[in-house]
mmCIF file of C-alpha atoms and ligand atoms in Angstrom:
data_model
loop_
_atom_site.group_PDB
_atom_site.id
_atom_site.type_symbol
_atom_site.label_atom_id
_atom_site.label_comp_id
_atom_site.label_asym_id
_atom_site.label_seq_id
_atom_site.Cartn_x
_atom_site.Cartn_y
_atom_site.Cartn_z
ATOM 1 C CA MET A 1 94.984 95.904 85.395
ATOM 2 C CA LYS A 2 93.469 98.782 83.438
ATOM 3 C CA ALA A 3 95.239 102.140 83.707
ATOM 4 C CA LYS A 4 93.373 104.794 85.625
ATOM 5 C CA LYS A 5 92.074 107.754 83.611
ATOM 6 C CA THR A 6 93.589 110.959 84.934
ATOM 7 C CA SER A 7 93.134 113.387 82.035
ATOM 8 C CA ALA A 8 89.848 114.863 83.226
ATOM 9 C CA ASN A 9 91.175 115.478 86.702
ATOM 10 C CA SER A 10 94.770 116.659 86.604
ATOM 11 C CA GLY A 11 94.334 118.607 89.856
ATOM 12 C CA ALA A 12 93.893 115.314 91.724
ATOM 13 C CA THR A 13 97.468 114.087 91.137
ATOM 14 C CA LEU A 14 98.353 114.156 94.827
ATOM 15 C CA ALA A 15 95.347 112.058 95.765
ATOM 16 C CA LEU A 16 96.533 109.304 93.420
ATOM 17 C CA PHE A 17 99.636 108.824 95.550
ATOM 18 C CA GLU A 18 97.902 108.775 98.912
ATOM 19 C CA ASP A 19 96.332 105.688 100.425
ATOM 20 C CA PRO A 20 92.574 106.146 100.663
ATOM 21 C CA PRO A 21 91.529 106.875 104.262
ATOM 22 C CA ARG A 22 90.591 103.706 106.157
ATOM 23 C CA PRO A 23 87.149 103.653 107.758
ATOM 24 C CA ALA A 24 86.865 103.344 111.556
ATOM 25 C CA ARG A 25 85.072 100.048 111.238
ATOM 26 C CA GLU A 26 84.563 97.566 108.391
ATOM 27 C CA ALA A 27 81.821 94.955 108.799
ATOM 28 C CA LEU A 28 82.580 91.300 107.996
ATOM 29 C CA GLY A 29 79.189 90.230 109.325
ATOM 30 C CA THR A 30 76.484 91.485 111.686
ATOM 31 C CA GLY A 31 78.745 90.751 114.676
ATOM 32 C CA ALA A 32 82.177 90.834 113.028
ATOM 33 C CA PHE A 33 84.263 93.931 112.400
ATOM 34 C CA VAL A 34 87.740 95.034 111.413
ATOM 35 C CA LEU A 35 88.854 98.104 113.383
ATOM 36 C CA PRO A 36 91.735 99.447 111.269
ATOM 37 C CA GLY A 37 94.573 100.870 113.372
ATOM 38 C CA PHE A 38 92.577 100.624 116.601
ATOM 39 C CA ALA A 39 95.594 99.302 118.553
ATOM 40 C CA LEU A 40 98.081 101.931 117.312
ATOM 41 C CA PRO A 41 97.705 104.258 120.345
ATOM 42 C CA PHE A 42 98.410 101.240 122.600
ATOM 43 C CA VAL A 43 101.537 99.927 120.856
ATOM 44 C CA ASP A 44 104.128 101.659 123.078
ATOM 45 C CA GLU A 45 102.612 99.940 126.101
ATOM 46 C CA LEU A 46 101.876 96.628 124.402
ATOM 47 C CA LEU A 47 105.373 95.781 123.180
ATOM 48 C CA PRO A 48 107.211 95.845 126.549
ATOM 49 C CA ALA A 49 104.253 94.058 128.163
ATOM 50 C CA ILE A 50 104.402 91.271 125.560
ATOM 51 C CA ARG A 51 108.171 91.033 126.045
ATOM 52 C CA SER A 52 107.766 90.472 129.773
ATOM 53 C CA VAL A 53 105.034 87.863 129.222
ATOM 54 C CA ALA A 54 107.381 85.979 126.863
ATOM 55 C CA GLU A 55 110.218 86.143 129.420
ATOM 56 C CA ALA A 56 108.029 84.491 132.080
ATOM 57 C CA ALA A 57 106.355 82.014 129.679
ATOM 58 C CA PRO A 58 108.524 81.550 126.561
ATOM 59 C CA PHE A 59 107.042 81.046 123.095
ATOM 60 C CA ARG A 60 106.794 77.391 122.080
ATOM 61 C CA HIS A 61 105.644 75.344 119.079
ATOM 62 C CA LEU A 62 102.838 73.043 120.215
ATOM 63 C CA VAL A 63 101.861 69.694 118.774
ATOM 64 C CA THR A 64 98.261 69.209 117.632
ATOM 65 C CA PRO A 65 96.191 66.149 118.557
ATOM 66 C CA GLY A 66 96.839 64.967 114.983
ATOM 67 C CA GLY A 67 100.603 64.972 115.624
ATOM 68 C CA PHE A 68 101.567 68.089 113.645
ATOM 69 C CA THR A 69 103.867 70.739 115.080
ATOM 70 C CA MET A 70 102.301 74.183 114.668
ATOM 71 C CA SER A 71 104.275 76.671 112.549
ATOM 72 C CA VAL A 72 102.982 79.463 114.802
ATOM 73 C CA ALA A 73 104.763 79.754 118.165
ATOM 74 C CA LEU A 74 102.600 80.750 121.116
ATOM 75 C CA THR A 75 102.398 81.695 124.747
ATOM 76 C CA ASN A 76 99.617 83.034 126.979
ATOM 77 C CA CYS A 77 98.806 85.488 129.716
ATOM 78 C CA GLY A 78 95.746 85.764 131.923
ATOM 79 C CA ALA A 79 94.046 83.327 134.283
ATOM 80 C CA LEU A 80 93.715 80.715 131.532
ATOM 81 C CA GLY A 81 95.988 79.776 128.654
ATOM 82 C CA TRP A 82 95.244 77.797 125.511
ATOM 83 C CA THR A 83 97.420 74.743 124.929
ATOM 84 C CA SER A 84 97.517 71.675 122.745
ATOM 85 C CA ASP A 85 99.184 68.278 122.824
ATOM 86 C CA ARG A 86 98.501 64.772 121.542
ATOM 87 C CA ARG A 87 95.581 64.494 124.011
ATOM 88 C CA GLY A 88 93.708 67.504 122.636
ATOM 89 C CA TYR A 89 93.173 71.256 122.843
ATOM 90 C CA ARG A 90 92.350 72.784 126.213
ATOM 91 C CA TYR A 91 92.593 75.785 128.493
ATOM 92 C CA SER A 92 94.816 75.422 131.512
ATOM 93 C CA ALA A 93 95.486 77.665 134.531
ATOM 94 C CA THR A 94 99.160 76.712 134.468
ATOM 95 C CA ASP A 95 101.886 76.666 131.845
ATOM 96 C CA PRO A 96 102.520 72.977 131.146
ATOM 97 C CA ASP A 97 106.213 73.757 130.454
ATOM 98 C CA SER A 98 106.863 75.287 133.886
ATOM 99 C CA GLY A 99 103.933 74.157 136.038
ATOM 100 C CA LYS A 100 103.489 77.809 137.071
ATOM 101 C CA PRO A 101 100.408 79.993 136.532
ATOM 102 C CA TRP A 102 100.451 81.924 133.249
ATOM 103 C CA PRO A 103 101.688 85.527 133.635
ATOM 104 C CA THR A 104 98.969 87.976 134.686
ATOM 105 C CA MET A 105 97.313 89.806 131.792
ATOM 106 C CA PRO A 106 99.039 93.223 131.647
ATOM 107 C CA GLU A 107 96.533 96.050 132.142
ATOM 108 C CA PRO A 108 97.214 97.783 128.780
ATOM 109 C CA LEU A 109 96.316 94.519 126.995
ATOM 110 C CA ALA A 110 93.104 94.099 128.995
ATOM 111 C CA ARG A 111 92.160 97.744 128.366
ATOM 112 C CA LEU A 112 92.724 97.448 124.616
ATOM 113 C CA ALA A 113 90.591 94.288 124.499
ATOM 114 C CA ARG A 114 87.769 95.963 126.420
ATOM 115 C CA GLU A 115 87.799 99.119 124.318
ATOM 116 C CA ALA A 116 87.994 97.248 121.005
ATOM 117 C CA ALA A 117 85.077 95.011 122.002
ATOM 118 C CA SER A 118 83.025 98.110 122.903
ATOM 119 C CA ALA A 119 83.884 99.761 119.596
ATOM 120 C CA ALA A 120 82.459 96.683 117.872
ATOM 121 C CA GLY A 121 79.272 96.796 119.953
ATOM 122 C CA PHE A 122 80.198 94.307 122.695
ATOM 123 C CA ASP A 123 80.206 96.201 125.985
ATOM 124 C CA GLY A 124 81.405 94.609 129.213
ATOM 125 C CA PHE A 125 83.995 92.257 127.649
ATOM 126 C CA SER A 126 86.210 90.891 130.395
ATOM 127 C CA PRO A 127 88.703 88.410 128.920
ATOM 128 C CA ASP A 128 90.384 85.844 131.162
ATOM 129 C CA ALA A 129 92.677 84.505 128.437
ATOM 130 C CA CYS A 130 95.091 86.141 126.026
ATOM 131 C CA LEU A 131 96.779 83.870 123.522
ATOM 132 C CA VAL A 132 99.938 85.408 122.055
ATOM 133 C CA ASN A 133 100.748 83.998 118.619
ATOM 134 C CA ARG A 134 104.114 84.630 116.961
ATOM 135 C CA TYR A 135 104.437 84.178 113.191
ATOM 136 C CA ALA A 136 107.726 84.015 111.285
ATOM 137 C CA PRO A 137 107.728 84.224 107.459
ATOM 138 C CA GLY A 138 105.982 81.124 106.108
ATOM 139 C CA ALA A 139 104.002 80.450 109.305
ATOM 140 C CA ARG A 140 100.264 79.964 108.827
ATOM 141 C CA LEU A 141 97.132 79.021 110.710
ATOM 142 C CA SER A 142 94.688 76.725 108.974
ATOM 143 C CA LEU A 143 90.950 77.351 109.084
ATOM 144 C CA HIS A 144 89.484 76.612 112.503
ATOM 145 C CA GLN A 145 86.733 77.681 114.895
ATOM 146 C CA ASP A 146 87.457 79.032 118.376
ATOM 147 C CA LYS A 147 85.289 76.660 120.349
ATOM 148 C CA ASP A 148 87.291 75.516 123.368
ATOM 149 C CA GLU A 149 85.719 78.298 125.453
ATOM 150 C CA ARG A 150 83.026 77.492 128.002
ATOM 151 C CA ASP A 151 80.445 79.867 126.584
ATOM 152 C CA TYR A 152 80.193 81.638 123.285
ATOM 153 C CA GLY A 153 78.415 84.735 124.642
ATOM 154 C CA ALA A 154 81.592 86.822 124.639
ATOM 155 C CA PRO A 155 83.314 87.951 121.434
ATOM 156 C CA ILE A 156 86.861 87.201 120.259
ATOM 157 C CA VAL A 157 89.181 90.212 120.028
ATOM 158 C CA SER A 158 92.207 89.704 117.800
ATOM 159 C CA VAL A 159 95.049 92.260 117.563
ATOM 160 C CA SER A 160 97.685 92.319 114.799
ATOM 161 C CA LEU A 161 101.194 93.686 115.359
ATOM 162 C CA GLY A 162 104.295 93.648 113.174
ATOM 163 C CA MET A 163 104.333 92.093 109.693
ATOM 164 C CA PRO A 164 101.178 92.202 107.574
ATOM 165 C CA ALA A 165 99.052 89.099 107.122
ATOM 166 C CA VAL A 166 96.049 87.925 105.162
ATOM 167 C CA PHE A 167 93.302 86.851 107.549
ATOM 168 C CA LEU A 168 90.744 84.386 106.216
ATOM 169 C CA PHE A 169 87.208 84.818 107.504
ATOM 170 C CA GLY A 170 84.916 82.011 106.463
ATOM 171 C CA GLY A 171 81.457 80.821 107.371
ATOM 172 C CA HIS A 172 80.000 78.312 109.804
ATOM 173 C CA VAL A 173 81.105 75.319 107.739
ATOM 174 C CA ARG A 174 84.763 74.703 106.885
ATOM 175 C CA THR A 175 84.034 74.570 103.165
ATOM 176 C CA ASP A 176 82.216 77.946 103.097
ATOM 177 C CA LYS A 177 84.072 80.469 101.003
ATOM 178 C CA ALA A 178 86.373 82.638 103.137
ATOM 179 C CA VAL A 179 86.950 86.333 102.506
ATOM 180 C CA ARG A 180 90.579 87.506 102.517
ATOM 181 C CA VAL A 181 91.144 90.401 104.887
ATOM 182 C CA PRO A 182 94.547 92.121 104.688
ATOM 183 C CA LEU A 183 95.661 93.059 108.211
ATOM 184 C CA VAL A 184 98.494 95.399 109.152
ATOM 185 C CA HIS A 185 100.225 96.506 112.342
ATOM 186 C CA GLY A 186 97.652 97.937 114.741
ATOM 187 C CA ASP A 187 94.534 96.428 113.177
ATOM 188 C CA VAL A 188 91.987 94.695 115.408
ATOM 189 C CA VAL A 189 89.324 92.177 114.388
ATOM 190 C CA VAL A 190 86.354 91.460 116.664
ATOM 191 C CA TRP A 191 83.823 88.699 116.079
ATOM 192 C CA GLY A 192 80.941 87.701 118.313
ATOM 193 C CA GLY A 193 77.193 87.225 118.392
ATOM 194 C CA GLU A 194 76.018 85.168 115.431
ATOM 195 C CA ASP A 195 79.548 85.348 113.923
ATOM 196 C CA ARG A 196 81.278 83.977 117.045
ATOM 197 C CA LEU A 197 81.854 80.507 115.580
ATOM 198 C CA ARG A 198 82.891 81.471 112.044
ATOM 199 C CA PHE A 199 85.880 79.593 110.643
ATOM 200 C CA HIS A 200 89.023 81.712 110.336
ATOM 201 C CA GLY A 201 92.730 81.342 109.645
ATOM 202 C CA VAL A 202 95.846 83.085 108.386
ATOM 203 C CA LEU A 203 97.593 82.562 105.014
ATOM 204 C CA PRO A 204 101.351 81.794 105.050
ATOM 205 C CA LEU A 205 103.136 84.999 105.982
ATOM 206 C CA LYS A 206 105.292 86.798 103.461
ATOM 207 C CA ASP A 207 108.742 87.982 104.499
ATOM 208 C CA GLU A 208 107.980 91.700 104.802
ATOM 209 C CA PRO A 209 109.907 92.877 107.878
ATOM 210 C CA HIS A 210 108.211 95.501 110.004
ATOM 211 C CA PRO A 211 110.157 98.597 111.153
ATOM 212 C CA LEU A 212 109.425 97.965 114.853
ATOM 213 C CA LEU A 213 109.210 94.184 115.084
ATOM 214 C CA GLY A 214 111.381 92.907 112.236
ATOM 215 C CA ALA A 215 110.420 89.672 110.474
ATOM 216 C CA VAL A 216 107.739 88.802 113.027
ATOM 217 C CA ARG A 217 103.976 89.095 113.324
ATOM 218 C CA ILE A 218 102.448 89.018 116.781
ATOM 219 C CA ASN A 219 98.749 88.326 117.214
ATOM 220 C CA LEU A 220 96.967 88.762 120.532
ATOM 221 C CA THR A 221 93.712 86.841 120.797
ATOM 222 C CA PHE A 222 91.543 87.751 123.780
ATOM 223 C CA ARG A 223 88.813 85.423 124.940
ATOM 224 C CA LYS A 224 86.496 84.744 127.796
ATOM 225 C CA ALA A 225 87.408 81.092 128.182
ATOM 226 C CA GLY A 226 86.292 79.985 131.646
HETATM 227 C C1 SIN B 301 93.824 82.831 115.911
HETATM 228 O O1 SIN B 301 92.844 82.510 115.260
HETATM 229 O O2 SIN B 301 94.089 82.314 117.009
HETATM 230 C C2 SIN B 301 94.799 83.886 115.409
HETATM 231 C C3 SIN B 301 94.364 84.682 114.245
HETATM 232 C C4 SIN B 301 95.449 85.644 113.799
HETATM 233 O O3 SIN B 301 96.643 85.375 113.997
HETATM 234 O O4 SIN B 301 95.124 86.699 113.211
HETATM 235 FE FE1 FE2 B 302 91.263 81.374 116.212
#
């Protein structure tokens, strides 16, 4: 990398050491946005709520229809939960491990999802499913489309907590070039409208422990599934 010229502007030394301010909203498409730090004011309510969801419906590593065990561990809350086994991907009203309904979606999670969707231009979002993904260092999510939902009219709202990750946001075909979007604790990504079915994934996580969550990344993915 080329060294930055500072000679003409010695009064700006301080600015060189500060991160540039992050915009309120970065567009990834006409209906796809990163909302940097949008979830930060919610974190104190989110973490205990996620803990109680995971007590009622523990994280598990699911098997894909192709027979692979996912490196990401997951659980769900809300009326519907996303699951996978050798027979396929599906939404289910009950946790297949316990036979019980998934835990109710805690209100702070539902409120964050609603407000983030609005901030991205999707008013009236009312998710019935919240997938909770847990990444350890090395865990990854290969490129996929979210298309197990009944209708694609509602956006996807995706919240990042804990360790940083590189989110891949591709096109409508798996082989389309994907942009790399660095995501940190508190960032939210929303995609809907004509971007609703874009391929996306997460690169293998680096081991960069987070002060609050340790060597874990939690992702909340809100959807209108049923
Ligand atoms: C997902 O696509 O379900 C999760 C994306 C993420 O972890 O950021
Ligand atoms: Fe997804």
